[in-house]
mmCIF file of C-alpha atoms in Angstrom:
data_model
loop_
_atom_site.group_PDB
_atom_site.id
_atom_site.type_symbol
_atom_site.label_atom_id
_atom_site.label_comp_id
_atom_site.label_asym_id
_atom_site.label_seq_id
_atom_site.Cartn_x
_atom_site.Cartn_y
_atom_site.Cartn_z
ATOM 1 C CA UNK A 137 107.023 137.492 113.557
ATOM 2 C CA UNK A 138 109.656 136.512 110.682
ATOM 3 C CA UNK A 139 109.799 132.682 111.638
ATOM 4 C CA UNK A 140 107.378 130.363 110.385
ATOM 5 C CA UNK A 141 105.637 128.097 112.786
ATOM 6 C CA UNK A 142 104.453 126.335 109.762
ATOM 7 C CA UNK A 143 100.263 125.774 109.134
ATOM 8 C CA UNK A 144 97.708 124.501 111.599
ATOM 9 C CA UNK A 145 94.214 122.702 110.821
ATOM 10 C CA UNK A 146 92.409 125.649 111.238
ATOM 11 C CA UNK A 147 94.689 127.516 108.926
ATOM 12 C CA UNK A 148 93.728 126.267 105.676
ATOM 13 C CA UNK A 149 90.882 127.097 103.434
ATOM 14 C CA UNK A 150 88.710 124.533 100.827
ATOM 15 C CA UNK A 151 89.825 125.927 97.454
ATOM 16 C CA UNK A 152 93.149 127.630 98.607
ATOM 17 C CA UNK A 153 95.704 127.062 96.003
ATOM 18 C CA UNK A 154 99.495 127.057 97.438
ATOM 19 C CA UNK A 155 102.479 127.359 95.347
ATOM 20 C CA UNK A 156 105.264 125.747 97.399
ATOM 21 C CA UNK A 157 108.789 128.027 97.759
ATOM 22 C CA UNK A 158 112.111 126.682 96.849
ATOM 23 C CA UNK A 159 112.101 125.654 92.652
ATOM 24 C CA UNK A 160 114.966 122.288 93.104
ATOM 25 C CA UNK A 161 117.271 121.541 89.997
ATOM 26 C CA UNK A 162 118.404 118.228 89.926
ATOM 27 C CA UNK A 163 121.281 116.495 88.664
ATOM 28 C CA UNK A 164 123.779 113.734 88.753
ATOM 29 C CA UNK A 165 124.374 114.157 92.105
ATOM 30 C CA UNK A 166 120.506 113.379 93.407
ATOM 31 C CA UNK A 167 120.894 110.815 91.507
ATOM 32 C CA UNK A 168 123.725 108.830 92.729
ATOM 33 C CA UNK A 169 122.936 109.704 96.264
ATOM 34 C CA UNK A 170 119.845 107.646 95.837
ATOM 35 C CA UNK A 171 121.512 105.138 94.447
ATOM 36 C CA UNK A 172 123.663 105.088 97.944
ATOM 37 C CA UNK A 173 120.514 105.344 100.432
ATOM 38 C CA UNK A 174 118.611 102.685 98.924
ATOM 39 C CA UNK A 175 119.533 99.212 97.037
ATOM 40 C CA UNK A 176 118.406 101.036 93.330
ATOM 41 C CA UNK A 177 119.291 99.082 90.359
ATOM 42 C CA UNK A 178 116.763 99.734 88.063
ATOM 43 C CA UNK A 179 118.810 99.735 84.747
ATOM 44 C CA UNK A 180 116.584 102.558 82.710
ATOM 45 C CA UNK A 181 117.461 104.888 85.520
ATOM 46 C CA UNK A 182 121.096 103.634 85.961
ATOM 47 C CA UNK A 183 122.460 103.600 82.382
ATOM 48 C CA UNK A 184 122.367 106.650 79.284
ATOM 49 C CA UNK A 185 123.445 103.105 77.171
ATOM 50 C CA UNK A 186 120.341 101.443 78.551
ATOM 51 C CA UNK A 187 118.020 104.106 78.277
ATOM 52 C CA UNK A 188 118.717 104.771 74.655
ATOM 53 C CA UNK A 189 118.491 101.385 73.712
ATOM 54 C CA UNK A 190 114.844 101.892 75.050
ATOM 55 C CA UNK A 191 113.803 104.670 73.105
ATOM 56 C CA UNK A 192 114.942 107.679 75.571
ATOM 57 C CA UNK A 193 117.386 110.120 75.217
ATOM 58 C CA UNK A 194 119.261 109.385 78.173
ATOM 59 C CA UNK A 195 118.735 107.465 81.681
ATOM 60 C CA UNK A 196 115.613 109.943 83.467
ATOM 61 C CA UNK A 197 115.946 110.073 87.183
ATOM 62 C CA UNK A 198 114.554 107.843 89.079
ATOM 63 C CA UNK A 199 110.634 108.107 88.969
ATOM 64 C CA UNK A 200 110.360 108.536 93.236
ATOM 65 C CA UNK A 201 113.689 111.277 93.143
ATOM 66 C CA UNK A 202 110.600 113.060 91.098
ATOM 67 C CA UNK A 203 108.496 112.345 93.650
ATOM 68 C CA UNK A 204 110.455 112.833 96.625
ATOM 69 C CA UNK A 205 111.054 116.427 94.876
ATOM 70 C CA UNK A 206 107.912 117.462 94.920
ATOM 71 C CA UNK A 207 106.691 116.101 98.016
ATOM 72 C CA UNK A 208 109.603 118.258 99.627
ATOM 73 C CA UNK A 209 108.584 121.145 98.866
ATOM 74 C CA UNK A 210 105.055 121.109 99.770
ATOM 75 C CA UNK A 211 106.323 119.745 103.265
ATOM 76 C CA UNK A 212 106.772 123.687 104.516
ATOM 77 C CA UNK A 213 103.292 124.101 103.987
ATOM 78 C CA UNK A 214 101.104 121.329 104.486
ATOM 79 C CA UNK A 215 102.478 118.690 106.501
ATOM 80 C CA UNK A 216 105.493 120.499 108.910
ATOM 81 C CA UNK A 217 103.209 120.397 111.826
ATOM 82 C CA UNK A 218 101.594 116.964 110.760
ATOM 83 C CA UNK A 219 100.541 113.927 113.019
ATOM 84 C CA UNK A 220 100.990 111.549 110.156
ATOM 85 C CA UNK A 221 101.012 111.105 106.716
ATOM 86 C CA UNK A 222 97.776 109.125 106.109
ATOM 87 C CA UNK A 223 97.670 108.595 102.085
ATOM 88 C CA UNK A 224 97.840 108.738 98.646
ATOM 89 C CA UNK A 225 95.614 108.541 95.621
ATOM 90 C CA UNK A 226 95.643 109.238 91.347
ATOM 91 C CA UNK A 227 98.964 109.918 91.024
ATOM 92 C CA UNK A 228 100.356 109.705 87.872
ATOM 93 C CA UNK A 229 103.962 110.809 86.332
ATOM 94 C CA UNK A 230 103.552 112.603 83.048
ATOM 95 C CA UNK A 231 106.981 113.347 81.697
ATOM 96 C CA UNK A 232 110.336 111.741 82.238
ATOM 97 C CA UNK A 233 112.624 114.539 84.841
ATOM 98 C CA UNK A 234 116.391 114.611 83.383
ATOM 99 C CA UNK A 235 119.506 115.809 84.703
ATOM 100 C CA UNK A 236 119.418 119.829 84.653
ATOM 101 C CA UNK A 237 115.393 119.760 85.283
ATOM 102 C CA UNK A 238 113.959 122.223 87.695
ATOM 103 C CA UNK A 239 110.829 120.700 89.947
ATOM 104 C CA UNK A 240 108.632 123.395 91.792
ATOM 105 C CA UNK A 241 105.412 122.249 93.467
ATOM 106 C CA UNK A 242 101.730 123.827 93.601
ATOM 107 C CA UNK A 243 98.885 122.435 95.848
ATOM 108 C CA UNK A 244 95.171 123.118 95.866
ATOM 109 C CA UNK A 245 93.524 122.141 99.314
ATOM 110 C CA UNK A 246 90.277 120.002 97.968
ATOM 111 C CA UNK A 247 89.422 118.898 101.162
ATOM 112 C CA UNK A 248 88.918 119.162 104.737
ATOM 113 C CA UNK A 249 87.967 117.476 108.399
ATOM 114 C CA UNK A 250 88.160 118.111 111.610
ATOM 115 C CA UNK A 251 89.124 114.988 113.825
ATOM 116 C CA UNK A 252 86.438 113.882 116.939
ATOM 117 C CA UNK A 253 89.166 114.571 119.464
ATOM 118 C CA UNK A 254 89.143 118.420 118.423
ATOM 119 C CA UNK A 255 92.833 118.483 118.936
ATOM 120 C CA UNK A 256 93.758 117.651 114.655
ATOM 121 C CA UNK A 257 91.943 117.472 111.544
ATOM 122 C CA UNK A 258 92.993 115.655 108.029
ATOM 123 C CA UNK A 259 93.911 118.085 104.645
ATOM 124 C CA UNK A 260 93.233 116.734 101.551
ATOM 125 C CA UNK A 261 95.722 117.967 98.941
ATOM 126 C CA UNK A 262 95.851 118.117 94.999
ATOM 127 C CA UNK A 263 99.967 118.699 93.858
ATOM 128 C CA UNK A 264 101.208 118.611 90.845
ATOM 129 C CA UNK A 265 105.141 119.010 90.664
ATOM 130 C CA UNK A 266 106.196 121.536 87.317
ATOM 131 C CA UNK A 267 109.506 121.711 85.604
ATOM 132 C CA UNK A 268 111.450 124.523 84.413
ATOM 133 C CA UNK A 269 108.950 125.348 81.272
ATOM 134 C CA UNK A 270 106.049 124.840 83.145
ATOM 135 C CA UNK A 271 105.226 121.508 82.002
ATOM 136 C CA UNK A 272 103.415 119.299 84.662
ATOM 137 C CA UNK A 273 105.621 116.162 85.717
ATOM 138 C CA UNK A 274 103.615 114.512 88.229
ATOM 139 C CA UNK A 275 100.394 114.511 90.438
ATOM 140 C CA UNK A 276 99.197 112.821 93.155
ATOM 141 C CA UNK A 277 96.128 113.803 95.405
ATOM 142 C CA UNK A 278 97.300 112.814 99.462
ATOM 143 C CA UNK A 279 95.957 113.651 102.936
ATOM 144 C CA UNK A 280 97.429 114.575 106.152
ATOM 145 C CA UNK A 281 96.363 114.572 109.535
ATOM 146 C CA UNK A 282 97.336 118.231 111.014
ATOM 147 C CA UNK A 283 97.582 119.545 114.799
ATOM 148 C CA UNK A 284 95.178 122.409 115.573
ATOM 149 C CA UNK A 285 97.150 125.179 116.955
ATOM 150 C CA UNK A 286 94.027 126.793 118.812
ATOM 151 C CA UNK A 287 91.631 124.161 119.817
ATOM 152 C CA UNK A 288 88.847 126.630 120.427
ATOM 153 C CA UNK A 289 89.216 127.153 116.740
ATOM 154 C CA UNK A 290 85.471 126.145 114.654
ATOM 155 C CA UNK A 291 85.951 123.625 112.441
ATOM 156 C CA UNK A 292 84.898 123.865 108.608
ATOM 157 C CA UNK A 293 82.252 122.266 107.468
ATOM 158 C CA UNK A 294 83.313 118.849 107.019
ATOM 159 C CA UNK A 295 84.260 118.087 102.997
ATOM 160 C CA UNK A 296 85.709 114.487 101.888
ATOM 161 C CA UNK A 297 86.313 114.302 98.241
ATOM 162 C CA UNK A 298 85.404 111.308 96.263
ATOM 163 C CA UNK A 299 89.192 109.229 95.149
ATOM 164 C CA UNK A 300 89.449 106.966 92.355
ATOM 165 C CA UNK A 301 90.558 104.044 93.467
ATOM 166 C CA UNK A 302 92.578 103.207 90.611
ATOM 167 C CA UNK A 303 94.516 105.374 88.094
ATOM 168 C CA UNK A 304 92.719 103.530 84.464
ATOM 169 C CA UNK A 305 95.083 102.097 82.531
ATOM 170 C CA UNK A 306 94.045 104.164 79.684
ATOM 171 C CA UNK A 307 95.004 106.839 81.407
ATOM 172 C CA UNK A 308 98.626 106.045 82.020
ATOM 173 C CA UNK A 309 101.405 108.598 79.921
ATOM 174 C CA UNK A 310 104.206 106.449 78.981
ATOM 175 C CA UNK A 311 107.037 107.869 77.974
ATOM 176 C CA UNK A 312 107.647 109.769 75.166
ATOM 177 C CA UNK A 313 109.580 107.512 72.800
ATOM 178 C CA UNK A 314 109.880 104.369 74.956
ATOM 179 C CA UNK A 315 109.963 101.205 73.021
ATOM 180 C CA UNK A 316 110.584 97.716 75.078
ATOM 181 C CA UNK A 317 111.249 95.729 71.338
ATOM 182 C CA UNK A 318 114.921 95.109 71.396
ATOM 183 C CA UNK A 319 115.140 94.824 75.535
ATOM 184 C CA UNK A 320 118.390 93.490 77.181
ATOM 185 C CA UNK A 321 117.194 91.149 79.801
ATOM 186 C CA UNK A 322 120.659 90.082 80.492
ATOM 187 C CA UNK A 323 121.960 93.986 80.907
ATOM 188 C CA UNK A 324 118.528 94.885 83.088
ATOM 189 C CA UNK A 325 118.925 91.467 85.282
ATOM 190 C CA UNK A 326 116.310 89.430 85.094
ATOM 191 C CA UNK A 327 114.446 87.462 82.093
ATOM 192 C CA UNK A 328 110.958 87.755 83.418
ATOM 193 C CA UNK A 329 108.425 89.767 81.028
ATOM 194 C CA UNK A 330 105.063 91.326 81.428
ATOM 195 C CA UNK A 331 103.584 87.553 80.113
ATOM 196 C CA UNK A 332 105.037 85.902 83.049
ATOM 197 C CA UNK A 333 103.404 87.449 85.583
ATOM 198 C CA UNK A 334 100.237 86.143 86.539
ATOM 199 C CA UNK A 335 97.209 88.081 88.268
ATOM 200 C CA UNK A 336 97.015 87.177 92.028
ATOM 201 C CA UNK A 337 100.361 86.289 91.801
ATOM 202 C CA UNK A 338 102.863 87.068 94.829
ATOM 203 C CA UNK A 339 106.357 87.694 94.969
ATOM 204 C CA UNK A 340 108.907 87.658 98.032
ATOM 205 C CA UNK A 341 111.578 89.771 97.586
ATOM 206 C CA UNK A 342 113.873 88.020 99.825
ATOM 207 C CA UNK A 343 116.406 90.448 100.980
ATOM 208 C CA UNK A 344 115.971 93.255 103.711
ATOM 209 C CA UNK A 345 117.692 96.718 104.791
ATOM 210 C CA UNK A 346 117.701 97.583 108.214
ATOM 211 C CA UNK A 347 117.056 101.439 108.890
ATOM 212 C CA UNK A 348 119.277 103.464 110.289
ATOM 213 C CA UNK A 349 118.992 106.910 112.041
ATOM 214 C CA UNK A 350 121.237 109.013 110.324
ATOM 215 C CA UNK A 351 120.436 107.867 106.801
ATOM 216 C CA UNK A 352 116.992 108.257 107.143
ATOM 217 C CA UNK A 353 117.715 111.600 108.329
ATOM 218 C CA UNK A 354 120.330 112.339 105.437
ATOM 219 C CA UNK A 355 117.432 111.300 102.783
ATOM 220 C CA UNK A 356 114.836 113.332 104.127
ATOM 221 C CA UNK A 357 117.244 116.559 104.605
ATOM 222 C CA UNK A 358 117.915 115.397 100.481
ATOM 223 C CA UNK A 359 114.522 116.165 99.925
ATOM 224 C CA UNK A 360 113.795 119.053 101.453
ATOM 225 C CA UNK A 361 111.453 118.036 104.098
ATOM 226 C CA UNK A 362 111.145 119.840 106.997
ATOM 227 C CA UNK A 363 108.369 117.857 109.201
ATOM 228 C CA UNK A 364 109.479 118.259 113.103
ATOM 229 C CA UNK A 365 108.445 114.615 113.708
ATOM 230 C CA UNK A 366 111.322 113.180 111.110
ATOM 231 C CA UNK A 367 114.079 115.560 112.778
ATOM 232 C CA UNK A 368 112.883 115.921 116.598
ATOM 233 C CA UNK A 369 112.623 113.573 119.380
ATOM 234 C CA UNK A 370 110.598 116.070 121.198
ATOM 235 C CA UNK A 371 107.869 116.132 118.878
ATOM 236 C CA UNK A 372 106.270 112.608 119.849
ATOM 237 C CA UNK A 373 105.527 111.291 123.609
ATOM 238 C CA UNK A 374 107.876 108.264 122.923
ATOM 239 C CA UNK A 375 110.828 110.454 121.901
ATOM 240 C CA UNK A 376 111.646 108.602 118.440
ATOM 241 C CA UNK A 377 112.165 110.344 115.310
ATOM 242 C CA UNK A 378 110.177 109.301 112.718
ATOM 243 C CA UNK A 379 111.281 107.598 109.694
ATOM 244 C CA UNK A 380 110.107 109.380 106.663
ATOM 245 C CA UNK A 381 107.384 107.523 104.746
ATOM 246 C CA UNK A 382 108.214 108.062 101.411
ATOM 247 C CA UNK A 383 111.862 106.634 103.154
ATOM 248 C CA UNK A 384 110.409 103.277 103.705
ATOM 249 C CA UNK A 385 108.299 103.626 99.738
ATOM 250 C CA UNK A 386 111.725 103.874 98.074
ATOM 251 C CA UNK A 387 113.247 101.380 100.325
ATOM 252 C CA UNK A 388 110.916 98.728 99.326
ATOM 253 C CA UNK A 389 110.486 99.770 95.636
ATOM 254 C CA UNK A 390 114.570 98.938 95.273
ATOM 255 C CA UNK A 391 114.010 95.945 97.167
ATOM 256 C CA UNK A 392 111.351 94.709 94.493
ATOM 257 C CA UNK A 393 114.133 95.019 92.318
ATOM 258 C CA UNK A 394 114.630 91.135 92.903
ATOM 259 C CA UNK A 395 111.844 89.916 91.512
ATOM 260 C CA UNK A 396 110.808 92.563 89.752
ATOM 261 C CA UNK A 397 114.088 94.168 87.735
ATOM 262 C CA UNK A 398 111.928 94.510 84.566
ATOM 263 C CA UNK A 399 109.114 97.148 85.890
ATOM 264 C CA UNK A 400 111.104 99.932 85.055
ATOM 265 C CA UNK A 401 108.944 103.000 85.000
ATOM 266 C CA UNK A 402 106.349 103.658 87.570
ATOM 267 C CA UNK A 403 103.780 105.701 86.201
ATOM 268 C CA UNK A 404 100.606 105.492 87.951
ATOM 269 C CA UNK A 405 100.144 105.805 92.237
ATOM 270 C CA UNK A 406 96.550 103.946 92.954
ATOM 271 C CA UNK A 407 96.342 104.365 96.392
ATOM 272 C CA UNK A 408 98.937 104.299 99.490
ATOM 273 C CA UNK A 409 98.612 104.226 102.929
ATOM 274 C CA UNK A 410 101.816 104.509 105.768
ATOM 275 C CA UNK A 411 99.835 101.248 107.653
ATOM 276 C CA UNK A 412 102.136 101.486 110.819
ATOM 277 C CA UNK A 413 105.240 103.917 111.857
ATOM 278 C CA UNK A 414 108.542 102.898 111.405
ATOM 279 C CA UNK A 415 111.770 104.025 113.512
ATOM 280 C CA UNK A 416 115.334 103.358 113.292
ATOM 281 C CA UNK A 417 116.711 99.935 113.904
ATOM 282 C CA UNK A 418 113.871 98.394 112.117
ATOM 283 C CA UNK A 419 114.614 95.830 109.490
ATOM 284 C CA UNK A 420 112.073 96.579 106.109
ATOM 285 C CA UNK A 421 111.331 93.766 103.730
ATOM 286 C CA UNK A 422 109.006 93.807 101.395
ATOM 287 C CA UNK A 423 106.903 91.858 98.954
ATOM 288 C CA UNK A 424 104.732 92.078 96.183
ATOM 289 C CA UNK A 425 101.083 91.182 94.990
ATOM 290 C CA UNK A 426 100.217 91.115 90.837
ATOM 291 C CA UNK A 427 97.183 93.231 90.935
ATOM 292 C CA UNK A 428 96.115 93.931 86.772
ATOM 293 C CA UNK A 429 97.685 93.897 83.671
ATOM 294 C CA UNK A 430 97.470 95.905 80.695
ATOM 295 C CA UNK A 431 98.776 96.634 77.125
ATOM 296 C CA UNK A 432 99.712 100.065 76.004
ATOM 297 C CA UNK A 433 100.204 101.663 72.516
ATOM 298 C CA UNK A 434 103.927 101.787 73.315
ATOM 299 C CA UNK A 435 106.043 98.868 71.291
ATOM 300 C CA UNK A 436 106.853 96.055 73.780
ATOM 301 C CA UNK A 437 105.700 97.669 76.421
ATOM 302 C CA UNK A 438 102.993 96.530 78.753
ATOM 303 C CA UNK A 439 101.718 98.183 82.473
ATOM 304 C CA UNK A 440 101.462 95.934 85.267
ATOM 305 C CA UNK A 441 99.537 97.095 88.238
ATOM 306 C CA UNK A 442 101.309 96.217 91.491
ATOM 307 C CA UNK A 443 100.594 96.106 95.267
ATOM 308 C CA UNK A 444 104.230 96.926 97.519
ATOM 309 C CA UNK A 445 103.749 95.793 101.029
ATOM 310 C CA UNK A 446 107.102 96.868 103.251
ATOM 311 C CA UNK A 447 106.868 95.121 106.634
ATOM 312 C CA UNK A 448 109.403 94.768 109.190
ATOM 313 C CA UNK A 449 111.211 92.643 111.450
ATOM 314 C CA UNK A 450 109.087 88.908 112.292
ATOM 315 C CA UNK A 451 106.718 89.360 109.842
ATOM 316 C CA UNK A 452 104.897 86.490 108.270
ATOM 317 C CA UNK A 453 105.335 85.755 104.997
ATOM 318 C CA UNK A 454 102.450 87.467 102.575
ATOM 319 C CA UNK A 455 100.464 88.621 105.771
ATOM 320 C CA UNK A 456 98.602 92.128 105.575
ATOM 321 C CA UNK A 457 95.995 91.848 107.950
ATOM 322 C CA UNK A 458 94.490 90.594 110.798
ATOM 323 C CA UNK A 459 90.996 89.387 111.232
ATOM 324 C CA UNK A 460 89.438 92.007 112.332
ATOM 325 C CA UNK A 461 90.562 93.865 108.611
ATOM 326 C CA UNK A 462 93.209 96.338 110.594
ATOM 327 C CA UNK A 463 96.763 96.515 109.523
ATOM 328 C CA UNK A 464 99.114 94.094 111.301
ATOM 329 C CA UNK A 465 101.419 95.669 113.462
ATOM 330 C CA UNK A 466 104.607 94.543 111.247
ATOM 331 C CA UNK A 467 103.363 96.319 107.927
ATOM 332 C CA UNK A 468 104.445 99.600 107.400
ATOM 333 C CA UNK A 469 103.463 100.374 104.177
ATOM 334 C CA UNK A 470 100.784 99.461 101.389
ATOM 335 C CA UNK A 471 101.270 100.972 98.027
ATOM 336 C CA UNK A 472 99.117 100.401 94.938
ATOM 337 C CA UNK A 473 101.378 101.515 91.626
ATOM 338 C CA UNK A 474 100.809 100.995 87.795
ATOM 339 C CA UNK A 475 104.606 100.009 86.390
ATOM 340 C CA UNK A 476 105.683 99.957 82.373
ATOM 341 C CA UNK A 477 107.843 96.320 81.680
ATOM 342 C CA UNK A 478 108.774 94.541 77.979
ATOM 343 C CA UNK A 479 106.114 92.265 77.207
#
C-alpha cells in the first residue's frame, strides 16, 4: 500500500519519537497572506523600520505563522485521523523565525489513553519546531483525541503526564536584542504600557470577523494541514467542515489587537483548550482577561500573562462558563499566553 491512511490510536507507541516530513521555508509571502486572512496589525511583525527601532534586525514573522508551521507538519502524523484537537500546554517560542527560515517539526509521543467508549483514545505530544541550523524555535506539549482503526485493538496501559500549568516567567526567552526604551506608541497604535494594565483586569475587544468557508480552508491548506475533518464534509455525522482551531487562535489574537496593540511578542503558551467547535458562518469575537505580570531583564520590556477567550455569535459579554463549570456553548476557544509589551 503506497497511500497513507494516516495513524490510528492503537498505532502509536509511549516514547516514539516522530520527525514530521516536509522542512517549510518561509518568506514574505506567508507573511502577507496572514496579514490578508486575519485583521494582523501588530507593528513589530508589520514593519523592518519598527522592528529595528526595537532592537531586531528586521520585522520576525508573526509568532503564530511559527506556530501554524510547525503544527502543519506534525498534522500527517498525529492528528489526520483526529476527533478533535483537545489542548495545549508549556509552549514557549525561543528564537525570532525571519524571512528565508526553514521550520521542520519533531514529536515525541509522552503520553497515552484509551477513551471508555473503545472507539478513540487521546495522544499526548512533545514538538518542538527546528530551523534550518538546527536551532529549536518553539515547543509546545498538546493532546489529541484519535479514532481507533481496529476496535478489537488492546489498549496501552493508560499514561497521563503531569503539565505545568503555567510557563514561569523566569523561564520566558525574549528576544535576542529586543529593547522597548525608545517605543513609538503613536507608530504601534495605542499608548497603553505594561503599567496600565491591571491584574483581573478585562478587556472587550469590540470588533468581530465572521468565518467564512473558503478562507478557513485557504489558511489551513497555508499551513500544511491535512486533517480530513477541516477539508471533508463526510468526515462528521452533521456534514460541516471543521474550522481549524489554530484558525479561530489567530483570529482572536489579531482581534486583541484593539486593546491590546502593545503585546507584541507572544512567547509563552500556558494552557489552551478548543472549548466548543466552530463552522463557517460563525461570527468570532473575542476578549481578554489580565492574568500576571512580570519584569524581564530586557530594557523596557515587561511580560504580561494573558487569557484569549474567542466566542461567537450572542455571546454575553465576559461569560466563560456556566454553573455547572462546563464551557458555554458560545466559547470556542480559551488560551492562556505570556506576551512581551514596553513598560
Amino acid at each position: 500500500m503506497k497511500t497513507n491512511p494516516g495513524r490510528f490510536f492503537e498505532d502509536y507507541r509511549l516514547g516514539e519519537v516522530i520527525v514530521h516530513a516536509v522542512p517549510r521555508t518561509l518568506s514574505g509571502g506567508e507573511r502577507a497572506l496572514y496579514h490578508a486572512l486575519y485583521p494582523a496589525r501588530h507593528a513589530l511583525h508589520s514593519s523592518d523600520e519598527f522592528a529595528r527601532a526595537c532592537g531586531l534586525r528586521a520585522a520576525p514573522m508573526d509568532d503564530l505563522i511559527a506556530f501554524h508551521t510547525v503544527f502543519g507538519k506534525t498534522v500527517p502524523d498525529i492528528s489526520l485521523n483526529a476527533v478533535a484537537n483537545l489542548g495545549y500546554a508549556e509552549g514557549r517560542w525561543l528564537r525570532p523565525v525571519w524571512p528565508g527560515d526553514t521550520l521542520r517539526s519533531e514529536s515525541t509521543v509522552i503520553g497515552l489513553k484509551e477513551n471508555s467508549n473503545g472507539k478513540s483514545g487521546v495522544v499526548y505530544v512533545r514538538t518542538r519546531g527546528l530551523n534550518q541550523s538546527g536551532e529549536p524555535v518553539l515547543e509546545y506539549v498538546r493532546w489529541v483525541m484519535v479514532r481507533k482503526r481496529d476496535l478489537d485493538a488492546p489498549a496501552p496501559g493508560p499514561v497521563v503526564p503531569e503539565l505545568k500549568k503555567t510557563v514561569a516567567a523566569d523561564d520566558l526567552i525574549v528576544p535576542e536584542g529586543l529593547d522597548f526604551s525608545n517605543y513609538d506608541f503613536a507608530l504601534a497604535g495605542e499608548r497603553h504600557r505594561w503599567a496600565d494594565y491591571m491584574v483581573g483586569e478585562k478587556i472587550d475587544h469590540v470588533d468581530g470577523v465572521t468565518v467564512e468557508e473558503a478562507e478557513h480552508m485557504l489558511a489551513t491548506r497555508l499551513w500544511q494541514n491535512t486533517a480530513k475533518v477541516h477539508f471533508d464534509r463526510t468526515q462528521r455525522e452533521d456534514g460541516k467542515r471543521l474550522i481549524y482551531g489554530g484558525h479561530v487562535i489567530s483570529l482572536a489574537r489579531a482581534l486583541s489587537f484593539n486593546g491590546l496593540a502593545n503585546a507584541q511578542v507572544v512567547v509563552g503558551l500556558n494552557a489552551g483548550a478548543h472549548a466548543n467547535p466552530c463552522f463557517s458562518g460563525d461570527t468570532v469575537r473575542a476578549w481578554s482577561e489580565v492574568l500576571d505580570k512580570a519584569p524581564t531583564a530586557a530594557p523596557g520590556v515587561g511580560a504580561v500573562r494573558l487569557r484569549l477567550v474567542a466566542v461567537k455569535d450572542g455571546a454575553a459579554p465576559f461569560a466563560l462558563r456556566a454553573d455547572d463549570g462546563k464551557y458555554l456553548a458560545e466559547v470556542l476557544l480559551d488560551l492562556d499566553y505570556w506576551a512581551l509589551m514596553p513598560l
